[in-house]
CSV table of C-alpha atoms and ligand atoms in Angstrom, one decimal:
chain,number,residue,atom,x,y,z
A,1,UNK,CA,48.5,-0.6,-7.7
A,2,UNK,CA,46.8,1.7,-4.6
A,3,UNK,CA,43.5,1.8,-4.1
A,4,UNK,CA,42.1,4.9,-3.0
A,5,UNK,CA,38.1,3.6,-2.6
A,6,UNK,CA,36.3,1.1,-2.7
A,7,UNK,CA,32.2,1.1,-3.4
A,8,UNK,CA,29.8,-1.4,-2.6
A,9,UNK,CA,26.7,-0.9,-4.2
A,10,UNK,CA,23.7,-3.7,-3.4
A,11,UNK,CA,21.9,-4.2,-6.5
A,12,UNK,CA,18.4,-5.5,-6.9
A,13,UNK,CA,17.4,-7.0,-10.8
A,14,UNK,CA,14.9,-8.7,-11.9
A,15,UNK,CA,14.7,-11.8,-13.7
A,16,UNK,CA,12.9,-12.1,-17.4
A,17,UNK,CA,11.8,-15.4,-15.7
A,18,UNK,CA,11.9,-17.4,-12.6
A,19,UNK,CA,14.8,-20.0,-12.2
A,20,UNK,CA,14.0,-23.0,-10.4
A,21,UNK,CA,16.4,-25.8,-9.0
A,22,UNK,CA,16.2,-28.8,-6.9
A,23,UNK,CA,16.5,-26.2,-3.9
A,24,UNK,CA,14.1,-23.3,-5.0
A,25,UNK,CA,13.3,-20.6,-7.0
A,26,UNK,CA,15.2,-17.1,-7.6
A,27,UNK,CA,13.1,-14.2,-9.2
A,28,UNK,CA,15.3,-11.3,-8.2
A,29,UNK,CA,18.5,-11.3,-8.5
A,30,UNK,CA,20.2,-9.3,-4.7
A,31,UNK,CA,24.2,-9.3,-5.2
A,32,UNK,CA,26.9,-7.1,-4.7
A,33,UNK,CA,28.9,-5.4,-7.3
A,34,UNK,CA,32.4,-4.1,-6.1
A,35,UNK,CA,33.8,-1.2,-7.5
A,36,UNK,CA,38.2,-0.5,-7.0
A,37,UNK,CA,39.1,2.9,-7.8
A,38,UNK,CA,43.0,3.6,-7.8
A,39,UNK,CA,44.4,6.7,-7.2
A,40,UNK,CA,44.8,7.4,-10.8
A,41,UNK,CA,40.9,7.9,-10.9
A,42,UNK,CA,40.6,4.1,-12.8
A,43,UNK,CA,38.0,2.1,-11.6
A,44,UNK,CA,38.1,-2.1,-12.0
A,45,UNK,CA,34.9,-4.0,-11.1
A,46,UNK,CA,33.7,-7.6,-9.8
A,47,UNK,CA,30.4,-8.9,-8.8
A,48,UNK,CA,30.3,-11.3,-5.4
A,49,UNK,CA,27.7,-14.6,-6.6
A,50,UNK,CA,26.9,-14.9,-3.6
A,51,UNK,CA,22.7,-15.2,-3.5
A,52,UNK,CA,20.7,-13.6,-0.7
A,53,UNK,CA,20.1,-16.9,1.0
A,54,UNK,CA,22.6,-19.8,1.7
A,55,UNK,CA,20.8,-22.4,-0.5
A,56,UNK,CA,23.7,-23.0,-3.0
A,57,UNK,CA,26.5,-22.6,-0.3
A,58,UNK,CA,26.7,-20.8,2.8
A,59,UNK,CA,27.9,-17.6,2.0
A,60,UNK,CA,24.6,-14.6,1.3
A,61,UNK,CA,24.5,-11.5,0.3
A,62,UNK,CA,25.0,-10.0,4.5
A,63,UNK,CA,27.9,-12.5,4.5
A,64,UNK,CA,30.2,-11.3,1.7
A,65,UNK,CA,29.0,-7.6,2.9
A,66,UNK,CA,30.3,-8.1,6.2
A,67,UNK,CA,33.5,-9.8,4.9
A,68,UNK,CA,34.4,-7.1,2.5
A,69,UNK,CA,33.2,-4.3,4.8
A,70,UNK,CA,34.9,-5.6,8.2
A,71,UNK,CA,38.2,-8.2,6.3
A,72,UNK,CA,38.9,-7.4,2.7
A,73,UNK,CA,38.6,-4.1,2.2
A,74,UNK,CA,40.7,-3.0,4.8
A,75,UNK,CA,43.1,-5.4,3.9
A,76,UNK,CA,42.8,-4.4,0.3
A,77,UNK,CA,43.1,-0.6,1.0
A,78,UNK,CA,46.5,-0.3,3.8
A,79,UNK,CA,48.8,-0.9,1.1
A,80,UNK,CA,50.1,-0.7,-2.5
A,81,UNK,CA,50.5,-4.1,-4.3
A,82,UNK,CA,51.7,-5.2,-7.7
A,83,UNK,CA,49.5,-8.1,-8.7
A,84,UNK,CA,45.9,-9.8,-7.7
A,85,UNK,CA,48.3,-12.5,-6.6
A,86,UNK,CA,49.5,-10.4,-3.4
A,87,UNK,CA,45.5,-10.0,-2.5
A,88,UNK,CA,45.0,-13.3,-2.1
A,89,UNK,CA,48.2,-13.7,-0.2
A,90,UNK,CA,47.1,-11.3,2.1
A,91,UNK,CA,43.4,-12.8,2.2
A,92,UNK,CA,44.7,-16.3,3.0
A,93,UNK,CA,44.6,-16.2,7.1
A,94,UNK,CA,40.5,-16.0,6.2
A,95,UNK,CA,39.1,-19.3,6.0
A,96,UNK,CA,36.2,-19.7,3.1
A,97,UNK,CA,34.4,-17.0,2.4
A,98,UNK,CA,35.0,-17.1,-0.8
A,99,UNK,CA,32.4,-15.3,-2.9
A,100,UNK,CA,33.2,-12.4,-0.7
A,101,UNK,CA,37.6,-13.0,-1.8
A,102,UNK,CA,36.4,-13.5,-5.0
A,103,UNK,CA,34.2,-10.4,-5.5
A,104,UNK,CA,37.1,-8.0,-4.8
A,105,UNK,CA,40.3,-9.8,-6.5
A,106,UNK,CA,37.8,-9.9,-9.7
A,107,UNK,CA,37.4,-6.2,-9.4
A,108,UNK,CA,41.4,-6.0,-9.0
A,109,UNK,CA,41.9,-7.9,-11.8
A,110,UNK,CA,39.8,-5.6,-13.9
A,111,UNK,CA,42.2,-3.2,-12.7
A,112,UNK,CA,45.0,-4.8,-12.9
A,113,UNK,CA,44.0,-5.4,-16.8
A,114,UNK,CA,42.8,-1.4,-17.5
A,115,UNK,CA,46.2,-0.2,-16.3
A,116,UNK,CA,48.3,-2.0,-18.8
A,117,UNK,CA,45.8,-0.8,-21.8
A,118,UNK,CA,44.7,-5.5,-22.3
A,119,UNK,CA,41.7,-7.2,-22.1
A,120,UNK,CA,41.4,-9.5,-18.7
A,121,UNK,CA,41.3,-12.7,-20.6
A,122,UNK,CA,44.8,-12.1,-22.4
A,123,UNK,CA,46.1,-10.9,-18.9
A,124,UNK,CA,45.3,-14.4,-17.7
A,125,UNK,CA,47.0,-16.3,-20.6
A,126,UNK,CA,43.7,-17.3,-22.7
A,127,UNK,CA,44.0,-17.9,-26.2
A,128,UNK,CA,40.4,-17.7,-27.7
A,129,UNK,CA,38.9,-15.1,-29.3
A,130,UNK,CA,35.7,-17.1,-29.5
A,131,UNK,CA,33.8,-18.9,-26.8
A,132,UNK,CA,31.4,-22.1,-27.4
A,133,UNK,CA,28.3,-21.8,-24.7
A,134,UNK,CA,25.7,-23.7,-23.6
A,135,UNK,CA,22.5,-23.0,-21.7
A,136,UNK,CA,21.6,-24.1,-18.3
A,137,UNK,CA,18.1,-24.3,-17.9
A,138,UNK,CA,15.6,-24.2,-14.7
A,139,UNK,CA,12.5,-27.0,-14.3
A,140,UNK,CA,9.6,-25.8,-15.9
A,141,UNK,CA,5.6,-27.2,-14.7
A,142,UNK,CA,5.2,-30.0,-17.0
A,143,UNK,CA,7.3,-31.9,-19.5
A,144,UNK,CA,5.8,-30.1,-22.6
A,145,UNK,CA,6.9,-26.7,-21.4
A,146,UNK,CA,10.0,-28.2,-20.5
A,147,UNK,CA,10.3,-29.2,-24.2
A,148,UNK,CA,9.3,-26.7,-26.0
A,149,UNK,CA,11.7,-24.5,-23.9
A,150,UNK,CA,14.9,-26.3,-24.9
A,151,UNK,CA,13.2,-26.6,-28.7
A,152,UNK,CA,13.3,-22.3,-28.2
A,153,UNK,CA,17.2,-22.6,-27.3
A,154,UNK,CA,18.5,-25.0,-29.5
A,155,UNK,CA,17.1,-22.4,-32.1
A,156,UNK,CA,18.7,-19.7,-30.9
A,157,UNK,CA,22.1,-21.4,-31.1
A,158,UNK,CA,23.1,-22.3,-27.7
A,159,UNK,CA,25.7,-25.4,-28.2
A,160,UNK,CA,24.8,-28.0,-25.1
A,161,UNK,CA,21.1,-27.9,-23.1
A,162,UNK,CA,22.0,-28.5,-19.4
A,163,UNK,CA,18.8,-29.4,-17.8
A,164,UNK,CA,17.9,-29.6,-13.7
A,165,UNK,CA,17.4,-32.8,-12.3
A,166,UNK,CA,15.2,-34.0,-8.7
A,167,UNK,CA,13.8,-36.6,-7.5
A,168,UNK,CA,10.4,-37.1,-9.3
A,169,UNK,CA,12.1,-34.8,-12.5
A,170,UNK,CA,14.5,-37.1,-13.7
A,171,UNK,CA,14.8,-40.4,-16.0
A,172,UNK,CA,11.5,-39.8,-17.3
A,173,UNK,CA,11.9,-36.3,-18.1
A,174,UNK,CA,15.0,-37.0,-19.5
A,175,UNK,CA,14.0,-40.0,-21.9
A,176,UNK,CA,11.1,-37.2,-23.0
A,177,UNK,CA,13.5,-34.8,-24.5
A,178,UNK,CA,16.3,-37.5,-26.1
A,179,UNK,CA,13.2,-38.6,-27.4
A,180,UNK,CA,12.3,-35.5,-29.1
A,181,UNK,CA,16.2,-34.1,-29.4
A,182,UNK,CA,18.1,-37.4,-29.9
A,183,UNK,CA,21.1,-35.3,-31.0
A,184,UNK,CA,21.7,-32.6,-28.9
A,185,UNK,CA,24.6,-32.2,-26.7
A,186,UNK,CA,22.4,-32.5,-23.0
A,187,UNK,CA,23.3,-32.8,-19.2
A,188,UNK,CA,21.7,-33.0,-16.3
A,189,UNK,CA,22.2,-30.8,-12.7
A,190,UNK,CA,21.1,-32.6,-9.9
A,191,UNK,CA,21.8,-29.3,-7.5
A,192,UNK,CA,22.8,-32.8,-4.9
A,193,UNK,CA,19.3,-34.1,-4.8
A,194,UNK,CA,20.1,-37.3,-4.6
A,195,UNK,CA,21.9,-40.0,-2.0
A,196,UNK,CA,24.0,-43.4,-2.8
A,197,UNK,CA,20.4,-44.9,-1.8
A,198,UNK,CA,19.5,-43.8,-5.4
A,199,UNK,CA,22.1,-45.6,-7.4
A,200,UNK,CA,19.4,-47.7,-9.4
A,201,UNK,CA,18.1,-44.8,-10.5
A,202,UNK,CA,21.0,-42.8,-11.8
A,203,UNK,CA,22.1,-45.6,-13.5
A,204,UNK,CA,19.4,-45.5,-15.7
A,205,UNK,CA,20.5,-41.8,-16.8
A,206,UNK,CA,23.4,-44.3,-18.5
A,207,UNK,CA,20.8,-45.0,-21.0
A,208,UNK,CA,20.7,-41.1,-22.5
A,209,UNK,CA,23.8,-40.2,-23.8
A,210,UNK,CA,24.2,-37.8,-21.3
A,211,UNK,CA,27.6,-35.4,-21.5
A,212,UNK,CA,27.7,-35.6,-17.8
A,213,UNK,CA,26.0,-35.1,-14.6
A,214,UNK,CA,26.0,-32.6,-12.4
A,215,UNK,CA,26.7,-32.6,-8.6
A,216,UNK,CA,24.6,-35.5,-8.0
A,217,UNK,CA,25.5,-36.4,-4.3
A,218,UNK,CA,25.6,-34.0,-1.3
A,219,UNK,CA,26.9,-30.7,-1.4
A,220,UNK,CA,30.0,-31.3,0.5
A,221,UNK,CA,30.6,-34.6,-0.8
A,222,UNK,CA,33.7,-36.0,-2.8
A,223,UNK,CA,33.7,-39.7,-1.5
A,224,UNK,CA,30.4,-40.7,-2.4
A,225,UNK,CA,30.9,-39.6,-5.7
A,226,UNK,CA,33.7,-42.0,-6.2
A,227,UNK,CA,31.7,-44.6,-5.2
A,228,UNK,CA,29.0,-43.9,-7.9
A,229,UNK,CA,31.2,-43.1,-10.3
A,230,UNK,CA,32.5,-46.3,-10.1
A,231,UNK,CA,29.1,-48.0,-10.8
A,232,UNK,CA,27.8,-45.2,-13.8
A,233,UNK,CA,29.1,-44.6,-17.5
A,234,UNK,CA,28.0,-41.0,-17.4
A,235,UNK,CA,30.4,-38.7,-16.2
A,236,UNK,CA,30.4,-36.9,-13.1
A,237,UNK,CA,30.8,-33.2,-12.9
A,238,UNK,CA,31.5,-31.6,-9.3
A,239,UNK,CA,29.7,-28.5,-9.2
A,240,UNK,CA,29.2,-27.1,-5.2
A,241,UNK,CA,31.5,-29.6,-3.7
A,242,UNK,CA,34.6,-27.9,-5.0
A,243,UNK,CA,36.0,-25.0,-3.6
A,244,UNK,CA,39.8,-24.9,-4.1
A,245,UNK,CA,42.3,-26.5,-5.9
A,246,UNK,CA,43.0,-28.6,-3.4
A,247,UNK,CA,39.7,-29.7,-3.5
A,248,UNK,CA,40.0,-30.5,-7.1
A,249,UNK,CA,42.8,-32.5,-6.8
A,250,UNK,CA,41.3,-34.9,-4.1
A,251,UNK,CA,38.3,-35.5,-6.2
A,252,UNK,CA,40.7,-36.4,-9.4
A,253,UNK,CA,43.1,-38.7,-6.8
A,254,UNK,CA,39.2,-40.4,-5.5
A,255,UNK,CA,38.1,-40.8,-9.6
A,256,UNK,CA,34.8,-39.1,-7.7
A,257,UNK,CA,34.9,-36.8,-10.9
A,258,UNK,CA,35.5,-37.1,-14.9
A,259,UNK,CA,34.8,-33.5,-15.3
A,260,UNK,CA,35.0,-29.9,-13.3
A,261,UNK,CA,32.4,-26.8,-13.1
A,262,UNK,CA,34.9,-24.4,-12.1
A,263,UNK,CA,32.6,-21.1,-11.0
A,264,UNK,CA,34.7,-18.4,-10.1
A,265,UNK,CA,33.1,-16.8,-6.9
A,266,UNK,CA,33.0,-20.6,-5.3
A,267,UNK,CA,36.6,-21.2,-5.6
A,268,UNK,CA,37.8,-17.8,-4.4
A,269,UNK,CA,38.6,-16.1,-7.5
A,270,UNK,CA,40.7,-15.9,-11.0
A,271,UNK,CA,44.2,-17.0,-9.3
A,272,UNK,CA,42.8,-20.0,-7.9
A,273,UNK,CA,40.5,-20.6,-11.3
A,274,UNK,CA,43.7,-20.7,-12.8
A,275,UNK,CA,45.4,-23.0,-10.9
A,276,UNK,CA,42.1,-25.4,-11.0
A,277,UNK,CA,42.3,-25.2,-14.5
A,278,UNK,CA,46.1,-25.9,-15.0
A,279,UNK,CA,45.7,-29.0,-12.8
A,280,UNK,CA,42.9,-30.2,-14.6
A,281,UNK,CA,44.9,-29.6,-17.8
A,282,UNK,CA,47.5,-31.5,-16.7
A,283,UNK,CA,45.6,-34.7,-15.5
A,284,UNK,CA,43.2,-34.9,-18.5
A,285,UNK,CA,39.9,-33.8,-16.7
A,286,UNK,CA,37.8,-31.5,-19.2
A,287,UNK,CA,36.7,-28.3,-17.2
A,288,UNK,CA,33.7,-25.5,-18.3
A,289,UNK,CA,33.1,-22.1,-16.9
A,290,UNK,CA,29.9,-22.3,-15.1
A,291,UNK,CA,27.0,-19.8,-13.7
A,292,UNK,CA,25.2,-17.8,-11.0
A,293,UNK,CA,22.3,-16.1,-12.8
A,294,UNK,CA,25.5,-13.0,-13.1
A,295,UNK,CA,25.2,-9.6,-14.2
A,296,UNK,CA,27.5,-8.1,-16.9
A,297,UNK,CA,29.9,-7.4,-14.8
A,298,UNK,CA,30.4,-11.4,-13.3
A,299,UNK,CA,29.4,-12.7,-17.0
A,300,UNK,CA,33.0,-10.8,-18.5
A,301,UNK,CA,34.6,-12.7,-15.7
A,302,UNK,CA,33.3,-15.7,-16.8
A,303,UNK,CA,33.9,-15.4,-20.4
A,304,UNK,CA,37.3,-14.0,-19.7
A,305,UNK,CA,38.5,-17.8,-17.7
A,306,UNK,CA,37.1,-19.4,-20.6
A,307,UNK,CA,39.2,-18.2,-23.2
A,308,UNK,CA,42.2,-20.7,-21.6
A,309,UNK,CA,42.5,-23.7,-23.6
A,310,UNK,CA,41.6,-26.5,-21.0
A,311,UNK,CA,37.6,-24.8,-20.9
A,312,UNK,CA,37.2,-27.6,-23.5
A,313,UNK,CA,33.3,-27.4,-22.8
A,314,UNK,CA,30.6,-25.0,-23.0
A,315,UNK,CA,29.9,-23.3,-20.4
A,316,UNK,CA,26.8,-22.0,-18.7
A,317,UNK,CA,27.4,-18.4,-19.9
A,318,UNK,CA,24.7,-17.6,-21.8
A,319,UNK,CA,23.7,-14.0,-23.4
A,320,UNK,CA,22.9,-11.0,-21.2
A,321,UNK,CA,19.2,-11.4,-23.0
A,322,UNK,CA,18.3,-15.0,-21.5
A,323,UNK,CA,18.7,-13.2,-17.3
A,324,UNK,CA,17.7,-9.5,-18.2
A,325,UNK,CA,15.7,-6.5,-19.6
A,326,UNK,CA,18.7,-4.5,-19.8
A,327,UNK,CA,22.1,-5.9,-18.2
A,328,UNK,CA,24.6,-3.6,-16.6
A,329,UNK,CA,27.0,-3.5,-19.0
A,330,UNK,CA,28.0,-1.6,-22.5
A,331,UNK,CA,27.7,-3.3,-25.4
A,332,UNK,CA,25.4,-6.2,-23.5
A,333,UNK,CA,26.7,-9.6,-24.0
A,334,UNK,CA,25.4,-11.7,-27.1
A,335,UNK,CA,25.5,-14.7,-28.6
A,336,UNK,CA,25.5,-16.0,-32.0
A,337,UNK,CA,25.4,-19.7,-33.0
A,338,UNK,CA,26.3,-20.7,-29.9
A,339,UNK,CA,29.3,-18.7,-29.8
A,340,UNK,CA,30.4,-15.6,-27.8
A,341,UNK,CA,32.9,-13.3,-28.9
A,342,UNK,CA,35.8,-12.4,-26.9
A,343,UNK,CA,35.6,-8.6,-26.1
A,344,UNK,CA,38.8,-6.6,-26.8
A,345,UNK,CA,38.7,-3.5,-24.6
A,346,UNK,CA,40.9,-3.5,-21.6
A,347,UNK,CA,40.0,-5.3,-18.4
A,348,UNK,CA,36.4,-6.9,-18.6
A,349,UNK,CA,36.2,-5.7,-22.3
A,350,UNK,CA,32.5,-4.1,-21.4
A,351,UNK,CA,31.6,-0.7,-20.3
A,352,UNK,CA,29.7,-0.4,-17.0
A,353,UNK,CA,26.8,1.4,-17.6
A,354,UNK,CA,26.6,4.0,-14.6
A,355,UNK,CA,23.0,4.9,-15.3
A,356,UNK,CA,21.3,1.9,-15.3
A,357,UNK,CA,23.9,0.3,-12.3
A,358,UNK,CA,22.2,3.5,-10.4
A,359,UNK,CA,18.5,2.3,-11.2
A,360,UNK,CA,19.2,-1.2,-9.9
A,361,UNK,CA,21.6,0.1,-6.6
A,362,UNK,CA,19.0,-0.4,-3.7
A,363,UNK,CA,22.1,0.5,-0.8
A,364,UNK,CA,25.8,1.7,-1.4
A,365,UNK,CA,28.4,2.5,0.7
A,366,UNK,CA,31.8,4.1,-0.4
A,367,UNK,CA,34.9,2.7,1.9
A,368,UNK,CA,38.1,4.3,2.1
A,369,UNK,CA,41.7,4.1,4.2
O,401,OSB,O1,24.1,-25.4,-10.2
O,401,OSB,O2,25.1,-24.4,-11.8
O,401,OSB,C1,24.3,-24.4,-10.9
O,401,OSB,C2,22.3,-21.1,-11.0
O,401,OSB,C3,22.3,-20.8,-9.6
O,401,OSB,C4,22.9,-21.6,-8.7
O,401,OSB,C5,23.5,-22.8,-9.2
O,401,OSB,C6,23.5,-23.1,-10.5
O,401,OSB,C7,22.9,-22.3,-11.4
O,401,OSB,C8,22.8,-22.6,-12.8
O,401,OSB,C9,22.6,-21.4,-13.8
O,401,OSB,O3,22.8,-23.7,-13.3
O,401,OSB,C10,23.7,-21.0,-14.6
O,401,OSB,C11,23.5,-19.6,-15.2
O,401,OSB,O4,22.8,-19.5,-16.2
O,401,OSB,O5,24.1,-18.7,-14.7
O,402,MG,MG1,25.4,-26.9,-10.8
């Protein structure tokens, strides 16, 4: 493969409705989408996650812009390769950054797919033609709402209600809705809201039949959640502490973890997602495919890693009609019964819709040898 340009378009949508963790609130979404043209004229794209402030992790919007503009592109540009593999080789002397990695060697892998005529996920090795999803869902202003939300998505289908957790929203907001839902498959994120100084208190989560929890402990934690997963039944689930593979296998080694988020952007992209994943295979630890408020463009990516047989959970990947008006891509993504099905088209599977990319692009910036 040779790239002959690369386009970075800065793209402003906004959100049916606000999405509020234990760190904030997003209303409009600011990300970069990445588009790789070769010198056949064939484009390939990939969306950075990273947000426009370094709440989740420290990587923003300026960040991956810089990196890509000043690091990867260059790097991605000087010469031919023959597989996303050699990009990540070639990116490895950068330390973190990974959104940024990620936001290009997903837009290579598009590529990568489109030229030999298959869809991204059978590139990768996944199986499934059908993906199981779940819903990840912000906190609302009072219990009630917060209800009679989840009651609105557990009739549209979606498969497992993943709820956010903080201090003050918690065990009595979760008793509320087992109350009212005592069967529904339910989780809670925490967004690492909480220290070991609240142990009593999520170990009466034990008490809901929760599927897991969420990145309880601090952000760059693993050895704290060891320690209180020693002393809770309820799995933990390392969300924004994870950023490699060698990450992942530390966590698995402490026990701080029974179960991995694995989100591609954090970890650097769909080579190292891979490898997470095979790992995790291997050693009996469940992983799901989880989100970043994406566009089209990310969400394919996402569905795409899920189709490999150790994503024994659903995900957060949810239908382009929970985030937007109208989503980037052609047909938008939907879901059915909890279930989304796998696109067939080459690369991503969806069409990028040019027209309406243009009516959300606020800056671009074409970059070439
Ligand atoms: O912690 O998984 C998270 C959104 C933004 C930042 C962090 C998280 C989330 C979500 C939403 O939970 C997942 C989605 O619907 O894309
Ligand atoms: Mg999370």
């Amino acid at each position: 493969m040779k790239l002959d340009r690369v386009v970075l378009r800065h793209l402003q949508m906004e959100q049916k409705s606000p999405f509020t963790t234990s760190f904030g609130t997003v209303t409009t979404k600011e990300f970069i989408l990445v588009e790789v043209i070769d010198e056949d004229g064939v484009s390939g794209w990939g969306e950075s996650t990273a947000f426009q402030s370094p709440w989740y992790n420290e990587e923003t919007l300026k960040t991956n812009w810089h990196m890509l503009e000043d690091y990867l592109i260059p790097l991605s540009i000087k010469e031919p390769f023959q597989h996303p593999d050699e990009l990540n080789d070639r990116f490895g002397f950068i330390r973190k950054n990974n959104m940024a990695k990620s936001a290009i060697e997903g837009a290579v892998w598009d590529l990568y797919a489109k030229k030999q005529g298959k869809p991204l996920s059978a590139v990768i090795g996944g199986k499934r033609q059908e993906i199981e999803v779940g819903i990840s869902i912000g906190i609302q202003n009072s219990v009630d709402e917060q209800l009679s939300v989840i009651e609105g998505f557990v009739a549209e289908g979606y498969r497992r209600m993943k709820v956010k957790i903080k201090p003050g929203w918690d065990v009595d907001v979760i008793a509320a809705i087992r109350a009212r839902f005592p069967d529904i498959q339910l989780m809670a994120d925490a967004n690492s809201a909480y220290t070991l100084a609240d142990i009593d208190l999520l170990k009466q989560l034990d008490d809901y039949n929760l599927m897991m929890i969420e990145q309880p402990l601090a952000y760059d934690d693993i050895i704290d959640h060891g320690t209180l997963q020693k002393q809770i039944k309820t799995p933990i689930c390392l969300d924004e502490s994870m950023h490699s593979l060698e990450d992942t296998r530390k966590a698995v080694e402490l026990g701080s973890c029974g179960i991995i988020n694995v989100k591609i952007g954090r970890v650097g992209g769909i080579s190292e997602s891979i490898k997470i994943h095979d790992y995790c295979k291997e050693h009996g630890i469940p992983v799901w495919c989880g989100g970043m408020l994406e566009s089209g463009v990310g969400r394919a990516h996402n569905i795409a890693i899920t189709t490999l047989d150790g994503f024994t959970l659903p995900g957060d990947t949810a239908a382009s009609s929970r985030y937007w008006e109208r989503d980037i891509i052609d047909p938008e993504v939907t879901m059915k019964d909890g279930i989304i099905t796998v696109p067939t088209a080459p690369g991503i599977g969806y069409e990028v819709n040019r027209g309406v990319v243009d009516q959300y692009t606020a800056y671009a910036k074409v970059y070439r040898k």
